[in-house]
């Protein structure tokens, strides 16, 4: 069976799409051509009739815009690949020697998806990118507002409505608080997979030190030559010379050599530019929804996330 050796499992609005795009440029990896196939969010059929929309079935259509919740602002469709043979097809292009991977950011928050992953691929390696939960929730809400998929005018109102929306069958993408409770998510994941099979990456590090993060990720998934395996169009064209008197092009553009890794990093930095920070005072108003989970995350990982209790991913916020 042609199935993934590793999966980028989360979190939404934490750079997973950008990371996937960068990994596709590594010659030692075979990445899914579909960025978010979402196979393990399904139950092997188009719609899991035993579950409400957004609770482990096929396309999640509840919520504003219904099935059109796919468009714009980086949003992707929840019409996931549900047939195993179709899922396998995504990984048949490799030569069998390169690690195969895909990226679906909702896997981290969906325990039902993790159970399916464990049943089929118990030795799967997983990468989770963790972003300050307040900034993640705000970015998620803002993307929906801009795409016309969020009717409530403030994040606080949307957070207050989260449980009611869940009960009404709204899709997983509107669970702004739940998607950022990484401590609970990892505690569940570790009941199925050992922590040694899960690589945790800080979103802050992905933005500020992308080369180091790519080396860690590639090494973790078993890519040969993690640092130098990136390949891309290694030539760009320098600007043509212009005669200032006639504005006539007097010299054709000439190819200029570019290091492939530099090109990948440049594209990664462009795609990872953080959006606007949460407005003043918002963090203080919503932080209690995440405080206990941040403490749990620290206990599980042995790492400190104290800055999330203060001013979030401060280097990112300060640089905007």
Short mmCIF file of C-alpha atoms in Angstrom, two decimals:
data_model
loop_
_atom_site.label_atom_id
_atom_site.label_comp_id
_atom_site.label_asym_id
_atom_site.label_seq_id
_atom_site.Cartn_x
_atom_site.Cartn_y
_atom_site.Cartn_z
CA UNK A 1 0.00 0.00 0.00
CA UNK A 2 1.24 3.47 -0.88
CA UNK A 3 0.47 5.44 2.27
CA UNK A 4 2.19 8.31 4.09
CA UNK A 5 5.16 7.82 6.37
CA UNK A 6 4.52 11.17 8.05
CA UNK A 7 1.78 13.77 8.32
CA UNK A 8 1.74 17.45 9.28
CA UNK A 9 -1.23 17.26 11.63
CA UNK A 10 -1.79 20.85 12.76
CA UNK A 11 -2.62 23.40 13.77
CA UNK A 12 -4.87 25.49 11.50
CA UNK A 13 -3.63 29.04 10.89
CA UNK A 14 -0.17 28.01 12.09
CA UNK A 15 1.71 27.82 8.81
CA UNK A 16 0.94 24.20 7.88
CA UNK A 17 0.14 25.04 4.25
CA UNK A 18 3.38 27.00 3.93
CA UNK A 19 5.35 24.17 5.50
CA UNK A 20 3.74 21.68 3.13
CA UNK A 21 4.67 23.84 0.13
CA UNK A 22 8.28 24.04 1.31
CA UNK A 23 8.54 20.29 1.87
CA UNK A 24 7.28 19.60 -1.66
CA UNK A 25 10.50 21.25 -2.89
CA UNK A 26 12.69 18.70 -1.11
CA UNK A 27 13.99 16.11 -3.55
CA UNK A 28 14.23 13.51 -0.79
CA UNK A 29 10.52 13.64 0.06
CA UNK A 30 7.37 12.62 -1.81
CA UNK A 31 4.62 14.98 -0.68
CA UNK A 32 0.96 14.61 -1.51
CA UNK A 33 0.04 16.84 -4.48
CA UNK A 34 -3.15 17.65 -2.57
CA UNK A 35 -2.25 19.86 0.38
CA UNK A 36 -5.11 18.80 2.68
CA UNK A 37 -6.54 15.44 1.62
CA UNK A 38 -8.18 14.94 5.03
CA UNK A 39 -8.65 11.21 4.56
CA UNK A 40 -8.53 10.39 8.28
CA UNK A 41 -11.27 12.95 8.99
CA UNK A 42 -13.65 10.72 7.07
CA UNK A 43 -14.96 7.26 7.84
CA UNK A 44 -14.26 5.69 4.48
CA UNK A 45 -17.45 6.91 2.83
CA UNK A 46 -18.67 10.25 1.45
CA UNK A 47 -20.69 11.06 4.55
CA UNK A 48 -20.62 9.34 7.90
CA UNK A 49 -24.36 9.21 8.48
CA UNK A 50 -23.81 8.19 12.07
CA UNK A 51 -22.22 11.55 12.85
CA UNK A 52 -23.42 15.14 12.49
CA UNK A 53 -21.56 17.34 10.00
CA UNK A 54 -18.11 18.23 11.24
CA UNK A 55 -17.90 15.27 13.64
CA UNK A 56 -15.81 12.84 11.63
CA UNK A 57 -17.85 12.43 8.44
CA UNK A 58 -17.27 13.74 4.95
CA UNK A 59 -17.81 17.32 3.85
CA UNK A 60 -18.79 19.59 6.70
CA UNK A 61 -21.42 21.94 5.28
CA UNK A 62 -23.01 23.44 8.37
CA UNK A 63 -22.25 27.09 9.05
CA UNK A 64 -22.47 30.24 6.94
CA UNK A 65 -21.98 29.55 3.28
CA UNK A 66 -22.65 25.83 3.74
CA UNK A 67 -20.61 23.78 1.30
CA UNK A 68 -19.06 26.93 -0.16
CA UNK A 69 -16.99 27.28 3.02
CA UNK A 70 -14.08 26.39 0.81
CA UNK A 71 -13.16 29.64 -0.82
CA UNK A 72 -10.82 32.52 -0.21
CA UNK A 73 -8.44 33.69 2.48
CA UNK A 74 -6.53 30.43 2.60
CA UNK A 75 -9.62 28.40 3.43
CA UNK A 76 -9.78 24.94 1.94
CA UNK A 77 -12.64 22.62 1.16
CA UNK A 78 -13.82 19.98 3.58
CA UNK A 79 -14.80 17.74 0.68
CA UNK A 80 -12.03 15.42 1.76
CA UNK A 81 -10.77 12.30 0.02
CA UNK A 82 -12.72 9.47 1.62
CA UNK A 83 -11.85 6.45 -0.54
CA UNK A 84 -8.68 4.61 0.51
CA UNK A 85 -7.71 3.76 -3.06
CA UNK A 86 -7.95 7.43 -4.02
CA UNK A 87 -5.86 8.34 -0.97
CA UNK A 88 -3.21 5.80 -1.97
CA UNK A 89 -3.06 7.33 -5.42
CA UNK A 90 -1.66 10.52 -3.89
CA UNK A 91 1.51 8.67 -2.88
CA UNK A 92 2.12 6.39 -5.86
CA UNK A 93 4.27 8.92 -7.67
CA UNK A 94 7.24 8.30 -5.39
CA UNK A 95 9.95 5.73 -5.99
CA UNK A 96 9.29 3.92 -2.72
CA UNK A 97 12.56 5.08 -1.20
CA UNK A 98 11.60 8.65 -0.31
CA UNK A 99 9.48 9.29 2.81
CA UNK A 100 5.90 10.10 1.80
CA UNK A 101 3.91 12.84 3.51
CA UNK A 102 0.74 14.90 3.57
CA UNK A 103 -0.60 17.82 5.60
CA UNK A 104 -4.07 18.18 7.12
CA UNK A 105 -4.11 20.67 10.03
CA UNK A 106 -7.34 19.40 11.61
CA UNK A 107 -5.87 16.00 12.48
CA UNK A 108 -4.35 17.40 15.68
CA UNK A 109 -7.73 18.35 17.16
CA UNK A 110 -9.70 15.29 15.97
CA UNK A 111 -9.21 12.23 18.17
CA UNK A 112 -11.38 10.15 15.82
CA UNK A 113 -8.91 10.93 13.02
CA UNK A 114 -5.99 9.96 15.25
CA UNK A 115 -7.62 6.61 16.03
CA UNK A 116 -7.99 5.90 12.31
CA UNK A 117 -4.38 6.89 11.74
CA UNK A 118 -3.21 4.55 14.49
CA UNK A 119 -5.30 1.66 13.20
CA UNK A 120 -3.85 1.94 9.70
CA UNK A 121 -0.40 3.46 10.35
CA UNK A 122 0.78 2.80 13.92
CA UNK A 123 4.35 3.87 13.13
CA UNK A 124 3.33 7.15 11.49
CA UNK A 125 5.44 10.21 12.30
CA UNK A 126 3.62 13.47 12.91
CA UNK A 127 4.56 17.14 12.91
CA UNK A 128 2.47 19.70 14.82
CA UNK A 129 3.05 23.43 14.49
CA UNK A 130 1.87 25.25 17.62
CA UNK A 131 0.94 28.94 17.53
CA UNK A 132 -0.03 31.17 20.43
CA UNK A 133 -3.70 30.13 20.85
CA UNK A 134 -5.04 33.67 21.16
CA UNK A 135 -3.33 34.80 17.96
CA UNK A 136 -4.32 31.56 16.24
CA UNK A 137 -7.99 32.03 17.18
CA UNK A 138 -7.93 35.67 16.07
CA UNK A 139 -6.31 34.80 12.73
CA UNK A 140 -8.86 32.02 12.21
CA UNK A 141 -11.81 34.32 12.99
CA UNK A 142 -10.38 37.15 10.86
CA UNK A 143 -9.90 34.85 7.84
CA UNK A 144 -13.54 33.80 8.10
CA UNK A 145 -14.75 37.38 8.42
CA UNK A 146 -12.83 38.41 5.31
CA UNK A 147 -14.20 35.43 3.40
CA UNK A 148 -17.79 36.18 4.46
CA UNK A 149 -17.98 33.00 6.52
CA UNK A 150 -18.24 34.53 10.01
CA UNK A 151 -21.35 36.60 10.80
CA UNK A 152 -20.34 37.62 14.32
CA UNK A 153 -18.44 40.93 14.41
CA UNK A 154 -16.00 40.09 17.24
CA UNK A 155 -13.91 37.11 18.21
CA UNK A 156 -15.34 37.19 21.73
CA UNK A 157 -18.88 36.78 20.42
CA UNK A 158 -17.74 33.92 18.21
CA UNK A 159 -16.02 32.22 21.16
CA UNK A 160 -19.14 32.63 23.28
CA UNK A 161 -21.18 30.98 20.51
CA UNK A 162 -18.80 28.07 20.00
CA UNK A 163 -20.60 25.42 22.05
CA UNK A 164 -23.99 26.37 20.65
CA UNK A 165 -22.59 26.20 17.13
CA UNK A 166 -21.04 22.81 17.79
CA UNK A 167 -24.36 21.46 19.05
CA UNK A 168 -26.01 22.81 15.91
CA UNK A 169 -23.55 20.91 13.73
CA UNK A 170 -21.30 23.75 12.56
CA UNK A 171 -18.08 22.53 11.00
CA UNK A 172 -14.80 22.09 12.84
CA UNK A 173 -13.26 25.19 11.25
CA UNK A 174 -15.41 27.49 13.46
CA UNK A 175 -14.12 26.01 16.73
CA UNK A 176 -11.75 28.87 17.40
CA UNK A 177 -10.99 27.96 21.03
CA UNK A 178 -11.04 24.18 20.70
CA UNK A 179 -8.54 24.17 17.83
CA UNK A 180 -6.01 26.00 20.02
CA UNK A 181 -6.16 23.72 23.07
CA UNK A 182 -3.00 21.83 22.22
CA UNK A 183 -2.50 20.36 25.69
CA UNK A 184 -5.77 18.43 25.55
CA UNK A 185 -5.09 17.45 21.94
CA UNK A 186 -1.61 16.11 22.64
CA UNK A 187 -2.69 14.30 25.80
CA UNK A 188 -5.21 12.36 23.70
CA UNK A 189 -2.71 11.79 20.89
CA UNK A 190 -0.13 10.38 23.31
CA UNK A 191 -2.56 7.65 24.38
CA UNK A 192 -2.18 6.25 20.86
CA UNK A 193 1.30 7.30 19.70
CA UNK A 194 4.47 7.76 21.77
CA UNK A 195 5.82 11.33 21.96
CA UNK A 196 8.90 10.14 20.04
CA UNK A 197 6.70 9.90 16.93
CA UNK A 198 5.50 13.50 17.28
CA UNK A 199 7.65 16.53 16.45
CA UNK A 200 6.43 19.79 17.96
CA UNK A 201 7.39 22.97 16.12
CA UNK A 202 6.80 26.49 17.37
CA UNK A 203 5.13 28.75 14.82
CA UNK A 204 7.39 31.50 16.08
CA UNK A 205 10.43 29.43 15.13
CA UNK A 206 8.99 28.61 11.72
CA UNK A 207 8.64 32.34 11.02
CA UNK A 208 11.93 33.50 12.53
CA UNK A 209 14.21 30.50 11.89
CA UNK A 210 12.71 28.65 8.91
CA UNK A 211 15.98 27.03 7.81
CA UNK A 212 16.53 25.43 11.22
CA UNK A 213 12.93 24.23 11.35
CA UNK A 214 13.14 22.68 7.88
CA UNK A 215 16.31 20.83 8.86
CA UNK A 216 14.59 19.50 12.00
CA UNK A 217 11.50 18.40 10.11
CA UNK A 218 13.42 16.75 7.29
CA UNK A 219 15.69 14.94 9.72
CA UNK A 220 12.73 13.80 11.80
CA UNK A 221 10.89 12.23 8.85
CA UNK A 222 14.04 10.54 7.55
CA UNK A 223 14.85 12.61 4.50
CA UNK A 224 18.30 12.03 3.09
CA UNK A 225 20.44 15.16 3.29
CA UNK A 226 17.92 17.36 5.17
CA UNK A 227 19.85 20.59 4.68
CA UNK A 228 20.74 20.33 1.01
CA UNK A 229 17.97 18.27 -0.54
CA UNK A 230 15.89 21.19 -1.77
CA UNK A 231 15.54 21.59 -5.49
CA UNK A 232 13.75 24.23 -7.49
CA UNK A 233 14.20 26.50 -10.46
CA UNK A 234 17.71 27.64 -9.57
CA UNK A 235 17.88 30.52 -12.01
CA UNK A 236 16.12 33.84 -12.06
CA UNK A 237 16.39 36.65 -14.53
CA UNK A 238 18.09 39.89 -13.59
CA UNK A 239 16.28 43.11 -14.55
CA UNK A 240 17.00 44.36 -18.05
CA UNK A 241 19.12 47.47 -18.48
CA UNK A 242 17.13 50.52 -19.65
CA UNK A 243 18.46 53.45 -21.67
CA UNK A 244 17.23 56.39 -19.52
CA UNK A 245 17.02 58.65 -22.56
CA UNK A 246 14.79 56.45 -24.69
CA UNK A 247 13.42 53.94 -22.13
CA UNK A 248 14.60 51.34 -24.65
CA UNK A 249 15.78 47.98 -23.42
CA UNK A 250 19.43 47.86 -24.36
CA UNK A 251 20.34 44.52 -22.76
CA UNK A 252 18.29 41.40 -22.37
CA UNK A 253 17.80 39.93 -18.94
CA UNK A 254 20.50 37.45 -18.05
CA UNK A 255 20.14 34.41 -15.84
CA UNK A 256 21.41 34.79 -12.30
CA UNK A 257 22.19 31.80 -10.11
CA UNK A 258 20.15 31.36 -6.95
CA UNK A 259 20.72 28.80 -4.25
CA UNK A 260 17.67 26.47 -4.19
CA UNK A 261 17.44 26.57 -0.40
CA UNK A 262 17.49 30.37 -0.45
CA UNK A 263 14.61 30.38 -2.93
CA UNK A 264 12.58 28.01 -0.75
CA UNK A 265 13.23 30.11 2.35
CA UNK A 266 12.29 33.32 0.54
CA UNK A 267 8.98 31.83 -0.55
CA UNK A 268 8.35 30.42 2.93
CA UNK A 269 8.97 33.81 4.53
CA UNK A 270 6.59 35.50 2.09
CA UNK A 271 3.81 33.03 2.77
CA UNK A 272 4.32 33.15 6.54
CA UNK A 273 3.98 36.89 7.02
CA UNK A 274 1.78 37.12 10.12
CA UNK A 275 -1.42 39.08 9.73
CA UNK A 276 -2.50 41.92 12.01
CA UNK A 277 -2.12 41.21 15.74
CA UNK A 278 -5.16 40.97 18.00
CA UNK A 279 -6.48 44.42 18.98
CA UNK A 280 -5.34 45.86 22.34
CA UNK A 281 -7.08 44.27 25.29
CA UNK A 282 -8.35 41.21 23.44
CA UNK A 283 -5.74 38.86 24.88
CA UNK A 284 -6.73 39.74 28.44
CA UNK A 285 -10.39 39.12 27.63
CA UNK A 286 -9.96 35.65 26.15
CA UNK A 287 -6.80 34.25 27.77
CA UNK A 288 -8.68 32.46 30.57
CA UNK A 289 -10.14 30.15 27.93
CA UNK A 290 -6.62 28.82 27.29
CA UNK A 291 -4.76 29.32 30.57
CA UNK A 292 -5.24 25.80 32.00
CA UNK A 293 -4.46 24.20 28.65
CA UNK A 294 -1.22 26.15 28.29
CA UNK A 295 -0.17 24.82 31.69
CA UNK A 296 -1.09 21.28 30.61
CA UNK A 297 0.92 21.70 27.42
CA UNK A 298 3.96 22.68 29.46
CA UNK A 299 3.58 19.63 31.70
CA UNK A 300 3.25 17.27 28.75
CA UNK A 301 6.19 18.64 26.79
CA UNK A 302 8.53 19.84 29.52
CA UNK A 303 8.79 23.16 27.67
CA UNK A 304 7.74 26.62 28.75
CA UNK A 305 4.99 28.49 26.96
CA UNK A 306 4.93 31.29 29.52
CA UNK A 307 5.07 34.01 26.84
CA UNK A 308 1.58 32.95 25.71
CA UNK A 309 0.34 33.97 29.16
CA UNK A 310 1.95 37.37 28.74
CA UNK A 311 2.09 38.81 25.23
CA UNK A 312 1.96 35.79 22.95
CA UNK A 313 4.54 35.13 20.27
CA UNK A 314 6.17 38.43 21.10
CA UNK A 315 8.89 38.55 18.40
CA UNK A 316 6.20 38.25 15.74
CA UNK A 317 3.92 40.83 17.30
CA UNK A 318 6.75 43.30 17.85
CA UNK A 319 7.88 43.08 14.26
CA UNK A 320 4.57 43.97 12.67
#
